[in-house]
Coordinates of C-alpha atoms in Angstrom, one line a residue:
M1 CA 269.2 20.6 203.0
A2 CA 266.2 19.5 200.9
T3 CA 265.9 15.9 199.9
I4 CA 265.1 15.1 196.3
V5 CA 263.0 12.0 195.6
N6 CA 264.0 10.7 192.2
T7 CA 260.9 9.1 190.6
T8 CA 262.7 8.3 187.3
E9 CA 260.2 6.7 184.8
E10 CA 258.4 4.7 187.5
E11 CA 254.9 5.4 188.6
P12 CA 255.4 8.5 190.8
M13 CA 253.3 7.1 193.6
L14 CA 255.2 3.8 193.6
A15 CA 258.5 5.7 193.6
V16 CA 257.5 7.6 196.7
V17 CA 256.4 4.2 198.3
R18 CA 259.9 2.8 197.5
F19 CA 261.7 5.9 198.9
T20 CA 259.6 5.8 202.1
A21 CA 260.1 2.1 202.6
E22 CA 263.9 2.4 202.1
L23 CA 264.0 5.1 204.8
A24 CA 261.9 3.0 207.1
W25 CA 263.9 -0.2 206.8
A26 CA 267.4 1.4 206.5
D27 CA 268.4 0.4 210.1
A28 CA 267.7 -3.3 209.5
G29 CA 270.5 -3.9 207.0
P30 CA 270.2 -5.0 203.3
E31 CA 269.5 -8.6 204.1
V32 CA 266.2 -7.6 205.9
A33 CA 265.5 -4.3 204.2
D34 CA 265.7 -5.3 200.5
P35 CA 263.0 -8.1 200.8
E36 CA 260.7 -5.8 202.8
V37 CA 261.1 -2.9 200.4
T38 CA 260.4 -5.3 197.5
R39 CA 257.3 -6.7 199.3
L40 CA 256.0 -3.2 200.0
C41 CA 256.5 -2.1 196.4
L42 CA 254.8 -5.2 195.0
E43 CA 251.9 -4.7 197.4
A44 CA 251.6 -1.0 196.5
Q45 CA 251.6 -1.9 192.8
E46 CA 248.7 -4.3 193.3
H47 CA 246.8 -1.6 195.2
I48 CA 247.5 1.0 192.4
L49 CA 246.4 -1.3 189.6
A50 CA 243.2 -2.2 191.5
G51 CA 242.5 1.4 192.5
R52 CA 242.5 0.5 196.2
W53 CA 243.6 3.9 197.6
L54 CA 242.5 3.3 201.2
D55 CA 244.7 0.2 201.2
M56 CA 247.5 2.3 199.9
A57 CA 247.0 4.6 202.8
S58 CA 247.2 1.8 205.3
L59 CA 250.4 0.5 203.6
M60 CA 252.0 3.9 203.9
L61 CA 251.1 4.1 207.6
A62 CA 253.0 0.9 208.2
S63 CA 256.1 2.5 206.9
A64 CA 255.3 5.7 208.7
D65 CA 255.2 4.0 212.1
L66 CA 258.6 2.5 211.5
L67 CA 260.2 5.7 210.4
L68 CA 258.7 8.0 212.9
T69 CA 259.7 5.7 215.9
S70 CA 263.2 5.1 214.7
P71 CA 265.7 7.1 216.9
S72 CA 268.5 6.9 214.3
R73 CA 266.3 8.3 211.5
A74 CA 265.2 11.4 213.5
P75 CA 266.7 13.9 210.9
D76 CA 264.6 12.3 208.2
K77 CA 261.2 12.7 210.0
G78 CA 260.6 16.1 208.5
T79 CA 261.5 14.8 205.0
F80 CA 259.1 11.9 205.5
L81 CA 256.2 14.1 206.5
F82 CA 256.5 16.0 203.3
V83 CA 256.9 12.9 201.2
F84 CA 253.9 11.5 203.1
L85 CA 251.9 14.5 202.1
F86 CA 253.1 14.3 198.5
Q87 CA 251.9 10.7 198.4
F88 CA 248.4 11.6 199.5
K89 CA 248.2 14.7 197.3
I90 CA 248.3 12.3 194.4
C91 CA 245.7 10.1 195.9
L92 CA 243.3 12.9 196.8
V93 CA 243.7 15.0 193.7
T94 CA 244.1 12.5 190.9
K95 CA 243.2 9.1 192.3
A96 CA 240.4 9.2 194.8
G97 CA 237.3 7.9 193.1
S98 CA 234.8 9.9 195.1
E99 CA 234.5 12.6 197.7
D100 CA 233.8 10.1 200.4
Q101 CA 236.9 8.2 199.6
A102 CA 239.0 11.4 199.6
L103 CA 237.5 12.2 203.0
Q104 CA 238.4 8.7 204.3
I105 CA 242.0 9.2 203.2
T106 CA 242.0 12.7 204.8
D107 CA 240.9 11.1 208.1
I108 CA 243.8 8.6 207.9
I109 CA 246.3 11.4 207.2
C110 CA 245.0 13.6 210.1
A111 CA 245.1 10.6 212.5
K112 CA 248.8 10.0 211.7
L113 CA 249.8 13.7 211.9
T114 CA 248.1 14.3 215.2
Q115 CA 249.5 11.2 217.0
Q116 CA 252.7 12.8 218.2
P117 CA 251.8 16.5 218.5
D118 CA 255.0 17.4 220.4
D119 CA 257.2 16.2 217.6
K120 CA 257.7 19.0 215.1
P121 CA 254.2 20.5 215.5
A122 CA 255.0 23.5 213.2
L123 CA 255.8 21.1 210.4
R124 CA 252.8 19.0 211.1
L125 CA 250.6 22.1 211.0
K126 CA 252.1 23.1 207.7
V127 CA 251.2 19.7 206.3
L128 CA 247.6 20.0 207.5
F129 CA 247.2 23.5 206.0
S130 CA 248.5 22.2 202.7
L131 CA 246.0 19.4 202.9
Y132 CA 243.3 21.9 203.8
N133 CA 244.0 23.9 200.6
L134 CA 243.8 20.7 198.5
L135 CA 240.4 19.6 199.6
P136 CA 237.4 20.8 197.5
S137 CA 234.9 19.6 200.1
P138 CA 233.7 22.3 202.6
Y139 CA 233.2 19.5 205.1
G140 CA 236.7 18.2 204.6
K141 CA 238.2 21.6 205.1
A142 CA 236.3 22.0 208.3
F143 CA 237.4 18.6 209.5
V144 CA 241.1 19.3 208.7
Y145 CA 241.0 22.8 210.4
K146 CA 239.5 21.2 213.5
K147 CA 242.4 18.7 213.6
A148 CA 244.8 21.6 213.2
L149 CA 243.3 23.3 216.2
E150 CA 243.7 20.1 218.2
L151 CA 247.3 19.7 217.1
A152 CA 248.2 23.4 217.8
T153 CA 246.8 23.0 221.4
A154 CA 248.4 19.7 222.2
G155 CA 251.7 20.6 220.6
K156 CA 251.8 24.1 222.2
A157 CA 252.2 25.7 218.8
A158 CA 249.3 28.2 218.9
E159 CA 251.4 30.9 217.3
Y160 CA 251.2 29.1 214.0
I161 CA 247.4 28.9 213.8
I162 CA 246.4 32.2 215.5
P163 CA 246.9 34.3 212.4
S164 CA 244.2 32.3 210.7
F165 CA 241.6 33.3 213.3
K166 CA 241.0 36.6 211.5
N167 CA 239.4 34.7 208.7
I168 CA 237.1 32.5 210.8
D169 CA 233.9 34.3 209.8
S170 CA 234.6 33.6 206.1
F171 CA 235.7 30.0 206.9
V172 CA 232.4 29.3 208.8
S173 CA 230.4 30.8 205.9
E174 CA 232.4 28.7 203.4
W175 CA 232.1 25.5 205.4
G176 CA 228.4 25.9 206.0
I177 CA 228.7 24.2 209.4
G178 CA 225.8 24.1 211.9
N179 CA 225.3 25.8 215.3
L180 CA 226.8 22.9 217.3
E181 CA 229.9 22.7 215.1
Q182 CA 230.4 26.5 215.4
R183 CA 230.1 26.2 219.1
E184 CA 232.9 23.5 219.3
L185 CA 235.0 25.6 216.9
Y186 CA 234.7 28.8 219.0
L187 CA 235.3 27.0 222.2
A188 CA 238.5 25.5 220.8
I189 CA 239.7 28.9 219.7
T190 CA 239.0 30.5 223.1
R191 CA 241.0 27.8 224.8
I192 CA 244.0 28.6 222.6
L193 CA 243.7 32.4 223.1
K194 CA 243.0 32.2 226.9
D195 CA 246.6 32.1 228.0
H196 CA 248.1 33.9 224.9
K197 CA 249.5 37.3 225.8
G198 CA 248.3 40.3 223.8
M199 CA 245.2 38.5 222.6
T200 CA 242.7 39.8 225.2
K201 CA 240.4 41.5 222.7
D202 CA 240.3 38.4 220.4
Y203 CA 239.8 36.1 223.4
F204 CA 236.7 38.2 224.4
K205 CA 235.4 38.3 220.9
F206 CA 235.5 34.5 220.5
L207 CA 234.1 34.0 224.0
N208 CA 231.1 36.0 222.8
K209 CA 230.8 34.1 219.6
Y210 CA 230.8 30.9 221.6
L211 CA 228.2 32.1 224.1
A212 CA 226.0 33.5 221.3
T213 CA 225.6 29.9 219.9
F214 CA 223.3 29.2 222.9
K215 CA 220.0 30.5 221.6
G216 CA 217.8 29.6 224.6
S217 CA 216.0 26.9 222.6
D218 CA 214.8 23.6 224.1
D219 CA 217.8 21.9 222.4
D220 CA 220.2 24.2 224.3
S221 CA 218.5 23.8 227.7
A222 CA 220.5 20.7 228.6
R223 CA 223.8 22.1 227.4
I224 CA 223.7 25.8 228.4
G225 CA 224.9 25.0 232.0
D226 CA 228.2 23.9 230.5
A227 CA 228.7 27.5 229.4
K228 CA 228.7 29.1 232.9
E229 CA 232.4 29.2 233.3
E230 CA 232.9 30.8 229.9
A231 CA 230.1 33.3 230.6
V232 CA 231.9 34.3 233.9
A233 CA 235.2 34.5 232.0
A234 CA 233.7 36.8 229.4
I235 CA 232.2 39.1 232.2
I236 CA 235.5 39.3 234.1
E237 CA 237.4 40.0 230.8
F238 CA 235.0 42.8 229.9
V239 CA 235.2 44.4 233.4
K240 CA 238.9 44.1 233.5
S241 CA 239.6 45.4 230.0
S242 CA 240.5 49.1 229.7
N243 CA 239.4 49.4 226.1
L244 CA 236.1 47.4 225.9
F245 CA 233.0 49.5 226.5
Q246 CA 230.2 47.5 224.7
C247 CA 228.9 44.1 225.7
D248 CA 225.8 42.1 224.8
L249 CA 226.1 39.4 227.5
L250 CA 223.0 40.6 229.3
N251 CA 221.0 39.8 226.2
M252 CA 222.5 36.3 225.8
S253 CA 220.9 33.2 227.3
A254 CA 224.3 32.0 228.4
G255 CA 224.9 35.2 230.3
A256 CA 221.4 35.6 231.6
Q257 CA 221.4 32.2 233.3
L258 CA 223.9 33.6 235.9
E259 CA 221.3 36.0 237.3
K260 CA 219.7 33.3 239.4
D261 CA 222.8 31.1 239.9
E262 CA 223.8 30.9 243.5
K263 CA 227.5 30.7 242.7
Y264 CA 227.8 33.4 240.0
Q265 CA 224.9 35.7 240.8
L266 CA 227.2 38.5 242.1
V267 CA 229.3 38.3 238.9
Y268 CA 226.1 38.9 236.8
E269 CA 225.2 41.8 239.1
L270 CA 228.6 43.3 238.5
L271 CA 228.1 43.1 234.8
K272 CA 224.7 44.7 235.1
I273 CA 226.2 47.6 237.0
F274 CA 228.9 48.3 234.3
L275 CA 226.3 48.1 231.5
T276 CA 223.3 49.9 233.0
K277 CA 224.3 51.9 236.0
R278 CA 226.8 54.5 237.2
L279 CA 229.8 54.9 239.5
D280 CA 227.8 55.2 242.7
S281 CA 226.2 51.7 242.2
Y282 CA 229.7 50.2 241.6
L283 CA 231.1 51.8 244.8
E284 CA 228.2 50.3 246.8
F285 CA 228.8 46.9 245.2
Q286 CA 232.6 47.1 245.9
T287 CA 232.0 48.0 249.6
A288 CA 229.9 44.9 250.1
N289 CA 231.9 42.5 247.8
S290 CA 235.6 43.6 247.8
A291 CA 236.8 40.0 248.4
L292 CA 234.9 38.9 245.3
L293 CA 236.7 41.5 243.1
K294 CA 240.1 40.4 244.5
D295 CA 239.3 36.7 243.8
Y296 CA 238.7 37.5 240.2
G297 CA 241.9 39.7 239.9
L298 CA 240.0 43.0 239.5
V299 CA 241.8 46.1 240.7
H300 CA 239.4 48.6 242.4
E301 CA 241.2 51.7 241.0
E302 CA 241.0 50.4 237.5
C303 CA 237.4 49.6 237.9
I304 CA 236.7 53.1 239.1
T305 CA 238.4 54.5 236.0
K306 CA 236.4 52.4 233.7
M307 CA 233.2 53.0 235.6
R308 CA 233.7 56.8 235.2
L309 CA 233.9 56.4 231.5
M310 CA 230.8 54.1 231.5
S311 CA 229.0 56.7 233.6
L312 CA 229.9 59.4 231.0
L313 CA 228.4 57.1 228.3
D314 CA 225.2 56.7 230.4
L315 CA 224.9 60.5 230.7
S316 CA 225.3 60.8 226.9
S317 CA 222.6 58.3 226.3
H318 CA 220.1 60.1 228.5
C319 CA 220.9 63.7 227.6
S320 CA 219.3 65.6 224.7
G321 CA 222.7 66.3 223.1
E322 CA 224.1 68.5 225.9
I323 CA 225.5 67.5 229.3
P324 CA 226.1 70.2 232.0
Y325 CA 229.4 70.1 233.8
S326 CA 227.5 69.7 237.1
A327 CA 226.0 66.4 235.9
I328 CA 229.4 65.1 235.0
T329 CA 231.0 66.1 238.3
E330 CA 228.1 64.5 240.2
S331 CA 228.0 61.2 238.3
L332 CA 231.8 60.7 238.0
Q333 CA 232.4 62.1 241.5
I334 CA 235.2 64.4 240.3
N335 CA 236.1 68.1 240.7
D336 CA 235.0 70.8 238.2
D337 CA 238.6 71.2 236.9
E338 CA 238.7 67.4 236.0
V339 CA 235.7 67.4 233.7
E340 CA 237.7 68.2 230.5
Q341 CA 240.3 65.6 231.4
W342 CA 237.7 62.9 231.4
I343 CA 236.1 64.2 228.2
V344 CA 239.6 64.0 226.5
K345 CA 239.9 60.4 227.8
A346 CA 236.6 59.4 226.3
I347 CA 237.5 61.0 223.0
A348 CA 240.9 59.2 223.0
F349 CA 239.1 55.8 223.5
K350 CA 236.8 56.8 220.6
I351 CA 233.7 56.2 222.6
L352 CA 232.6 59.9 222.5
D353 CA 232.5 62.6 219.8
C354 CA 231.7 66.0 221.3
K355 CA 232.5 69.7 221.7
V356 CA 233.2 71.5 225.0
D357 CA 231.4 74.8 225.6
Q358 CA 233.5 76.2 228.3
L359 CA 231.5 79.5 228.4
N360 CA 228.3 77.7 229.2
Q361 CA 229.9 74.8 231.1
T362 CA 228.3 72.2 228.9
V363 CA 229.5 69.3 226.7
I364 CA 227.7 69.0 223.3
V365 CA 227.6 65.3 222.3
S366 CA 227.3 64.3 218.6
R367 CA 228.0 60.6 219.0
H368 CA 228.5 58.1 221.8
T369 CA 229.1 54.3 222.1
E370 CA 226.1 52.4 223.4
R371 CA 227.1 50.1 226.3
I372 CA 224.5 47.6 225.2
F373 CA 223.4 47.3 221.6
G374 CA 220.1 45.3 221.7
M375 CA 216.7 45.7 220.1
P376 CA 216.0 49.2 221.6
Q377 CA 219.3 50.5 220.1
W378 CA 218.5 48.9 216.7
Q379 CA 215.0 50.6 216.8
G380 CA 216.6 53.9 217.7
L381 CA 219.1 53.5 214.8
R382 CA 216.2 52.7 212.5
T383 CA 214.3 55.8 213.6
K384 CA 217.4 58.0 213.0
L385 CA 218.0 56.5 209.6
G386 CA 214.4 57.2 208.7
V387 CA 214.8 60.9 209.8
W388 CA 218.0 61.2 207.8
R389 CA 216.4 59.6 204.8
G390 CA 213.5 62.1 205.0
N391 CA 215.8 65.0 205.4
I392 CA 217.8 63.9 202.3
A393 CA 214.6 63.5 200.3
S394 CA 213.5 67.0 201.4
A395 CA 216.8 68.5 200.4
I396 CA 216.7 66.8 197.0
N397 CA 213.1 68.1 196.4
T398 CA 214.2 71.6 197.4
I399 CA 217.2 71.5 195.0
Q400 CA 215.0 70.3 192.1
A401 CA 212.4 72.9 192.8
N402 CA 215.0 75.7 192.9
K403 CA 216.5 74.3 189.6
V404 CA 213.1 74.4 187.9
T405 CA 212.5 78.0 189.1
E406 CA 215.9 79.0 187.9
Q407 CA 215.4 77.5 184.5
G408 CA 212.0 79.3 184.2
T409 CA 213.6 82.6 185.2
Q410 CA 216.3 82.2 182.6
A411 CA 213.7 81.4 179.9
M412 CA 211.7 84.5 180.7
H413 CA 214.8 86.6 180.7
G414 CA 215.6 85.3 177.2
L415 CA 212.2 86.2 175.9
M416 CA 212.5 89.7 177.2
I417 CA 215.9 90.2 175.5
R418 CA 214.3 89.1 172.1

């Protein structure tokens, strides 16, 4: 049942202080409680009159500690959290004299809400999100969201914050945070998603966002080594996933550092095989490093399936629009009667658009997914767009020329009739 705080005609903020104090001191009995409530209210009134909102925050925290640690008042904790938020809503929206002061009060609220993450974490997160929506400052919003991530992790309440991850790109743009802050944000998100079932694709996405923050500059040289574990995790996640066929880790500094790393060199080589080579290279690697694959939880049969699809993409990128059945059987190491089965699989995964010419035993490719989309692919796309633009301009010119000719013919025909 909801609790109604009757503010009567008293200053609303003071009424909330009184209500909170009465809850906090209820166990002490009227002889002790009444003087303490009166003292707190008088002190609050002085702070209100003097505009000392940070002192008001400290005063509220004193009551908060008593209430939140009182076993007999456990049912009232949820009510208090909302009253607590209401109190500071007033401070932040109508009372704080400056943005800095509002941020200081925000810091105090967050510190209190994150002290006991195991106690009603969903409710605490709800309070933090309400606070987030109140703040006009982009920096304040970023700060509160970071605290919400910490609370969700410590309180094992990830399901309440995961839905917000789909808006992270717009959040980052709104907050205007720098590269290091983005790095911390993406790392926190990956740690939440890592053990969350059904979030494999999102986990891989944010791992890549995190790794992409290492630009290879001198400022990153001292920190990039910290990203090795995440780079390896991203590689294994990519190889293991049955529906990921494009990866830019080879072009990232955080991934490239593994190439000469004694511990992770073979993991990097495995990624290179999946992104630049064909099935025969994988089979050679597996023969020499089967124990490594098992250690990382990779299933050989599943790797073969994915590598066959990757080999088909490699064939598509090197053909001139047509792939003979013989090239497919050789690269995928399959029988002639299995070619169409693998074509259908590629189409189902939306990595290939093509037509099968059974009469001539060829596959006519109109589009394929690039395994790596780096600078050469961008240049190729630019060239294609240039050709398409030229073709469209030529078509428009032809239409206009035909239109002029047609109008001239009609005019001549009119003169002849006259």
